Amino acid sequence: MSAPVPPPPSRASRLSDRNHRALIVVLGDQLSANISSLAAGSKTNDVVLMAEVMDEATYVPHHKKKIAFLFSAMRHFAESLKDAGWSVEYTRLDDHGNTGSFTGEVERVLERHGCAEIIVTEPGEWRVLQAMRSWRDRFGLPVRILDDDRFVCSRSDFAKWAAPRKQLRMEYFYRDMRRRTGLLMNGTEPEGERWNYDADNRKPARGQLKFPNPFRVEPDATTCEVLDLVDARFGNHFGDLRPFWFAVTPADAQAALDHFIDATLPHFGDYQDAMVKDESFVYHSVLSLYINAGLLDPLEVCGRVEAAYRRGDAPLNAAEGFIRQIIGWREYVRGIYWLEMPGYRDRNHFNAERSLPKFYWTGETDMACLHAAITQTKEEAYAHHIQRLMVTGTFAMLAGIDPHAVHEWYLAVYADAYEWVELPNTLGMSQFADGGLLSSKPYAASGNYINKMSDYCRGCHYDVKQKTGDGACPFNSLYWDFLARNRETLEGNPRLAHPYRTWDRMDADRRADTRRSAKQILDALR
Ligand code: FAD
Ligand code: DLZ
Ligand code: SF4
């Protein structure tokens, strides 16, 4: 664990103790007008650097839509800073002399401006923090790395929360965040006298439901220019670039939030875990890419959701479920990331070594659930939580795919993916590769779960009821094979006692048949 970052001094105290020029570096996921680095700077004195760099666009092969979203949002943000009176140095990807890295671009700007200090808000990835830490020696300048106060819980506060605890569990952390923010609280008590309405949020989406589409924005001239650039420079990356409909400004992201609150939030809770064929978004907000890039403020979003509940425009299970995802899970996974890095990335509890199947990049598989989740990921750079967790995630874990390969896939393919949020969700929550640090049991399930929560199985080549043999749903034998294969590591987990008893009660022939079926499926993945 690195030393906690000291809180930023107030703007007044900072300006009074210096009259030199500072270089403020703003990263692609720091597009917030009140971010701590800008709040600590001076419009009239300092220079802001923003840079499109090849290193960031290629350290994993990001989805084309993700690159286009960030480049366009960065260009708009730089313009808004200039309009607000900041002096901005903006490097476009194709600018002559672009060095391709943050460090190279900092060096170039320092050569042009006589800066005496570098100010940054802490980044969302360990490798970028390491680069920033190298700048002091490299450039012989003080580097001030400020807290990212867009989060409710700072890294140091999370470390303090975690230190005395033998076991970290999101639920207790979340209650503290509710108390800290006052969201959905009545004095010291939770609204509705329960902290968590998760049990009410697991309805399958059956019957005649109407699904609102997320808010769509027509690309403007800046976005069109970026789309051409991405086409030309990243044509070999995963994913469809067009149609491109993401918001790229705070105003349009606000409109997307308004739309979610009006059209979608009332149903968010009930159907949070539902999956529906040909419905990529169900009742999800599709706001994570805007929140993570800084176009929306997470606490403002939660405030709007609480207000909708208090007005009677959304039920409590929807408002609580949504707010829990943001001040609970989102803050919690970030805390775990910084607490556990850099070792976290290499955790591999089950010593899983299989390569990622090729169909993760093409969607070409007869498994209808995986085909749907991957195809929409390719089209939209989006899949909702249950698809990420219980379809692509569960399959990879059951099949013993190397968790690092799984991590790199998730980091590349989703428009909202940055390591601080993606890695704990993938490695910890979905692959159990951290051995249970983040969640108390692996999210392992047979085809039965997907059948219960979706309509995928009805149109699938495989039969979800068939346990073994050629036409059987692959999740069925892989589920038991996973438990049998990892018995030594998992048997002691009380939450798995029931499935192990069931496995032991099966007759020996059936167990052998199950493992044979699983072996055939795994062999075919090669
Ligand atoms: P909604 O379902 O509408 O949820 C509302 C908001 O809550 C989201 O916008 C997001 O800000 C937050 N949220 C919900 N669940 C989580 C969570 N588990 N962790 C953090 N925030 C959460 N989320 C990312 O933002 N980036 C990632 O790279 C990412 N990778 C994931 C990988 C795996 C394997 C899994 C299982 C989950 C991952 N998630 C990630 C969490 C979650 O799936 C996405 O936040 C969510 O699907 C985004 O869609 P949405 O905005 O429609 O979310
Ligand atoms: C993801 C990304 C991409 C594709 N490109 C850039 C870029 O060119 N310039 C930039 O400042 N940021 C980019 N990003 C986001 C960074 O990768 C992100 O800021 C770091 O990973 C820290 O979270
Ligand atoms: Fe997925 Fe199995 Fe259902 Fe097919 S039958 S959609 S593979 S769970």
mmCIF file of N, CA and C and ligand atoms in Angstrom, residues 268 284-288 291-292 322 325-326 329-330 333 382-385 388-389 410 416-418 421-422 425-426 429-430, ligand 1:
data_model
loop_
_atom_site.group_PDB
_atom_site.id
_atom_site.type_symbol
_atom_site.label_atom_id
_atom_site.label_comp_id
_atom_site.label_asym_id
_atom_site.label_seq_id
_atom_site.Cartn_x
_atom_site.Cartn_y
_atom_site.Cartn_z
ATOM 1 N N PHE A 268 -35.571 -0.121 -12.601
ATOM 2 C CA PHE A 268 -34.181 -0.572 -12.432
ATOM 3 C C PHE A 268 -34.082 -1.677 -11.388
ATOM 4 N N HIS A 284 -31.022 -0.818 -17.367
ATOM 5 C CA HIS A 284 -29.787 -0.277 -16.770
ATOM 6 C C HIS A 284 -29.582 1.165 -17.224
ATOM 7 N N SER A 285 -28.730 1.858 -16.499
ATOM 8 C CA SER A 285 -28.604 3.311 -16.724
ATOM 9 C C SER A 285 -27.685 3.662 -17.891
ATOM 10 N N VAL A 286 -26.697 2.800 -18.176
ATOM 11 C CA VAL A 286 -25.655 3.096 -19.179
ATOM 12 C C VAL A 286 -25.018 4.459 -18.871
ATOM 13 N N LEU A 287 -24.693 4.644 -17.600
ATOM 14 C CA LEU A 287 -24.067 5.905 -17.181
ATOM 15 C C LEU A 287 -22.622 5.697 -16.731
ATOM 16 N N SER A 288 -22.195 4.447 -16.585
ATOM 17 C CA SER A 288 -20.856 4.213 -16.010
ATOM 18 C C SER A 288 -19.759 4.882 -16.829
ATOM 19 N N ILE A 291 -19.759 8.559 -15.822
ATOM 20 C CA ILE A 291 -19.307 8.770 -14.437
ATOM 21 C C ILE A 291 -17.796 8.539 -14.356
ATOM 22 N N ASN A 292 -17.327 7.454 -14.960
ATOM 23 C CA ASN A 292 -15.901 7.115 -14.831
ATOM 24 C C ASN A 292 -14.996 8.111 -15.541
ATOM 25 N N PHE A 322 -29.750 1.229 -6.874
ATOM 26 C CA PHE A 322 -28.880 2.037 -7.721
ATOM 27 C C PHE A 322 -27.791 2.730 -6.888
ATOM 28 N N GLN A 325 -25.004 0.536 -5.829
ATOM 29 C CA GLN A 325 -23.984 0.232 -6.848
ATOM 30 C C GLN A 325 -22.901 1.311 -6.860
ATOM 31 N N ILE A 326 -23.318 2.554 -6.598
ATOM 32 C CA ILE A 326 -22.351 3.652 -6.740
ATOM 33 C C ILE A 326 -21.564 3.917 -5.458
ATOM 34 N N TRP A 329 -20.658 -0.564 -4.203
ATOM 35 C CA TRP A 329 -19.727 -1.357 -5.012
ATOM 36 C C TRP A 329 -18.623 -0.533 -5.673
ATOM 37 N N ARG A 330 -19.011 0.604 -6.262
ATOM 38 C CA ARG A 330 -18.011 1.379 -7.026
ATOM 39 C C ARG A 330 -16.876 1.866 -6.107
ATOM 40 N N VAL A 333 -14.805 -1.362 -4.716
ATOM 41 C CA VAL A 333 -13.818 -2.005 -5.598
ATOM 42 C C VAL A 333 -12.598 -1.104 -5.782
ATOM 43 N N TYR A 382 -20.614 -2.294 -24.491
ATOM 44 C CA TYR A 382 -21.435 -2.339 -23.278
ATOM 45 C C TYR A 382 -22.041 -3.728 -23.088
ATOM 46 N N ALA A 383 -22.027 -4.193 -21.879
ATOM 47 C CA ALA A 383 -22.897 -5.303 -21.462
ATOM 48 C C ALA A 383 -23.280 -4.961 -20.037
ATOM 49 N N HIS A 384 -24.451 -5.368 -19.600
ATOM 50 C CA HIS A 384 -24.825 -5.003 -18.230
ATOM 51 C C HIS A 384 -24.216 -5.993 -17.237
ATOM 52 N N HIS A 385 -24.393 -5.663 -15.972
ATOM 53 C CA HIS A 385 -23.628 -6.345 -14.928
ATOM 54 C C HIS A 385 -23.801 -7.864 -14.935
ATOM 55 N N ARG A 388 -21.927 -9.506 -17.675
ATOM 56 C CA ARG A 388 -20.473 -9.536 -17.422
ATOM 57 C C ARG A 388 -20.135 -10.577 -16.359
ATOM 58 N N LEU A 389 -21.011 -10.636 -15.325
ATOM 59 C CA LEU A 389 -20.699 -11.511 -14.193
ATOM 60 C C LEU A 389 -21.072 -12.968 -14.468
ATOM 61 N N TYR A 410 -11.704 -7.770 -20.483
ATOM 62 C CA TYR A 410 -12.687 -6.825 -19.933
ATOM 63 C C TYR A 410 -12.167 -5.389 -20.002
ATOM 64 N N ASP A 416 -16.485 1.706 -20.323
ATOM 65 C CA ASP A 416 -16.328 2.248 -18.966
ATOM 66 C C ASP A 416 -15.107 1.663 -18.240
ATOM 67 N N ALA A 417 -14.240 0.935 -18.954
ATOM 68 C CA ALA A 417 -13.220 0.147 -18.251
ATOM 69 C C ALA A 417 -11.915 0.902 -17.990
ATOM 70 N N TYR A 418 -11.577 1.004 -16.729
ATOM 71 C CA TYR A 418 -10.269 1.472 -16.251
ATOM 72 C C TYR A 418 -9.876 0.475 -15.189
ATOM 73 N N VAL A 421 -11.473 -0.065 -11.558
ATOM 74 C CA VAL A 421 -12.824 -0.612 -11.381
ATOM 75 C C VAL A 421 -12.958 -1.973 -12.054
ATOM 76 N N GLU A 422 -12.258 -2.136 -13.163
ATOM 77 C CA GLU A 422 -12.400 -3.383 -13.919
ATOM 78 C C GLU A 422 -11.700 -4.544 -13.219
ATOM 79 N N ASN A 425 -13.477 -6.122 -10.166
ATOM 80 C CA ASN A 425 -14.715 -6.759 -10.634
ATOM 81 C C ASN A 425 -14.410 -8.057 -11.367
ATOM 82 N N THR A 426 -13.363 -8.037 -12.199
ATOM 83 C CA THR A 426 -13.048 -9.226 -12.991
ATOM 84 C C THR A 426 -12.322 -10.265 -12.151
ATOM 85 N N MET A 429 -14.444 -10.336 -8.203
ATOM 86 C CA MET A 429 -15.855 -10.739 -8.186
ATOM 87 C C MET A 429 -16.130 -11.872 -9.164
ATOM 88 N N SER A 430 -15.686 -11.717 -10.416
ATOM 89 C CA SER A 430 -16.155 -12.706 -11.397
ATOM 90 C C SER A 430 -15.273 -13.953 -11.472
HETATM 91 P P1 FAD B 1 -26.129 0.175 -13.833
HETATM 92 O O1 FAD B 1 -26.531 -1.239 -13.717
HETATM 93 O O2 FAD B 1 -27.136 1.126 -14.284
HETATM 94 O O3 FAD B 1 -25.534 0.589 -12.410
HETATM 95 C C1 FAD B 1 -25.448 1.954 -11.993
HETATM 96 C C2 FAD B 1 -24.038 2.386 -11.747
HETATM 97 O O4 FAD B 1 -23.490 1.723 -10.633
HETATM 98 C C3 FAD B 1 -23.077 2.129 -12.886
HETATM 99 O O5 FAD B 1 -23.160 3.128 -13.865
HETATM 100 C C4 FAD B 1 -21.737 2.085 -12.174
HETATM 101 O O6 FAD B 1 -21.220 3.381 -12.027
HETATM 102 C C5 FAD B 1 -22.094 1.555 -10.804
HETATM 103 N N1 FAD B 1 -21.796 0.124 -10.662
HETATM 104 C C6 FAD B 1 -22.666 -0.898 -10.756
HETATM 105 N N2 FAD B 1 -22.065 -2.055 -10.445
HETATM 106 C C7 FAD B 1 -20.784 -1.757 -10.179
HETATM 107 C C8 FAD B 1 -19.661 -2.527 -9.807
HETATM 108 N N3 FAD B 1 -19.733 -3.854 -9.626
HETATM 109 N N4 FAD B 1 -18.489 -1.893 -9.659
HETATM 110 C C9 FAD B 1 -18.390 -0.564 -9.834
HETATM 111 N N5 FAD B 1 -19.421 0.216 -10.172
HETATM 112 C C10 FAD B 1 -20.603 -0.377 -10.326
HETATM 113 N N6 FAD B 1 -17.878 -1.224 -14.141
HETATM 114 C C11 FAD B 1 -17.188 -0.198 -14.634
HETATM 115 O O7 FAD B 1 -17.572 0.957 -14.429
HETATM 116 N N7 FAD B 1 -16.039 -0.410 -15.352
HETATM 117 C C12 FAD B 1 -15.575 -1.655 -15.613
HETATM 118 O O8 FAD B 1 -14.558 -1.810 -16.265
HETATM 119 C C13 FAD B 1 -16.307 -2.755 -15.117
HETATM 120 N N8 FAD B 1 -15.890 -4.034 -15.353
HETATM 121 C C14 FAD B 1 -16.613 -5.086 -14.862
HETATM 122 C C15 FAD B 1 -16.155 -6.385 -15.093
HETATM 123 C C16 FAD B 1 -16.855 -7.463 -14.588
HETATM 124 C C17 FAD B 1 -16.350 -8.844 -14.814
HETATM 125 C C18 FAD B 1 -18.034 -7.249 -13.850
HETATM 126 C C19 FAD B 1 -18.791 -8.390 -13.279
HETATM 127 C C20 FAD B 1 -18.492 -5.964 -13.609
HETATM 128 C C21 FAD B 1 -17.796 -4.876 -14.103
HETATM 129 N N9 FAD B 1 -18.229 -3.548 -13.868
HETATM 130 C C22 FAD B 1 -17.490 -2.499 -14.363
HETATM 131 C C23 FAD B 1 -19.389 -3.264 -13.026
HETATM 132 C C24 FAD B 1 -20.733 -3.149 -13.772
HETATM 133 O O9 FAD B 1 -20.930 -4.279 -14.558
HETATM 134 C C25 FAD B 1 -20.809 -1.885 -14.610
HETATM 135 O O10 FAD B 1 -20.536 -0.753 -13.806
HETATM 136 C C26 FAD B 1 -22.195 -1.702 -15.188
HETATM 137 O O11 FAD B 1 -22.558 -2.811 -15.951
HETATM 138 C C27 FAD B 1 -22.234 -0.442 -16.028
HETATM 139 O O12 FAD B 1 -23.462 -0.305 -16.691
HETATM 140 P P2 FAD B 1 -24.560 0.726 -16.217
HETATM 141 O O13 FAD B 1 -23.999 2.078 -16.174
HETATM 142 O O14 FAD B 1 -25.743 0.506 -17.082
HETATM 143 O O15 FAD B 1 -24.815 0.253 -14.746
#
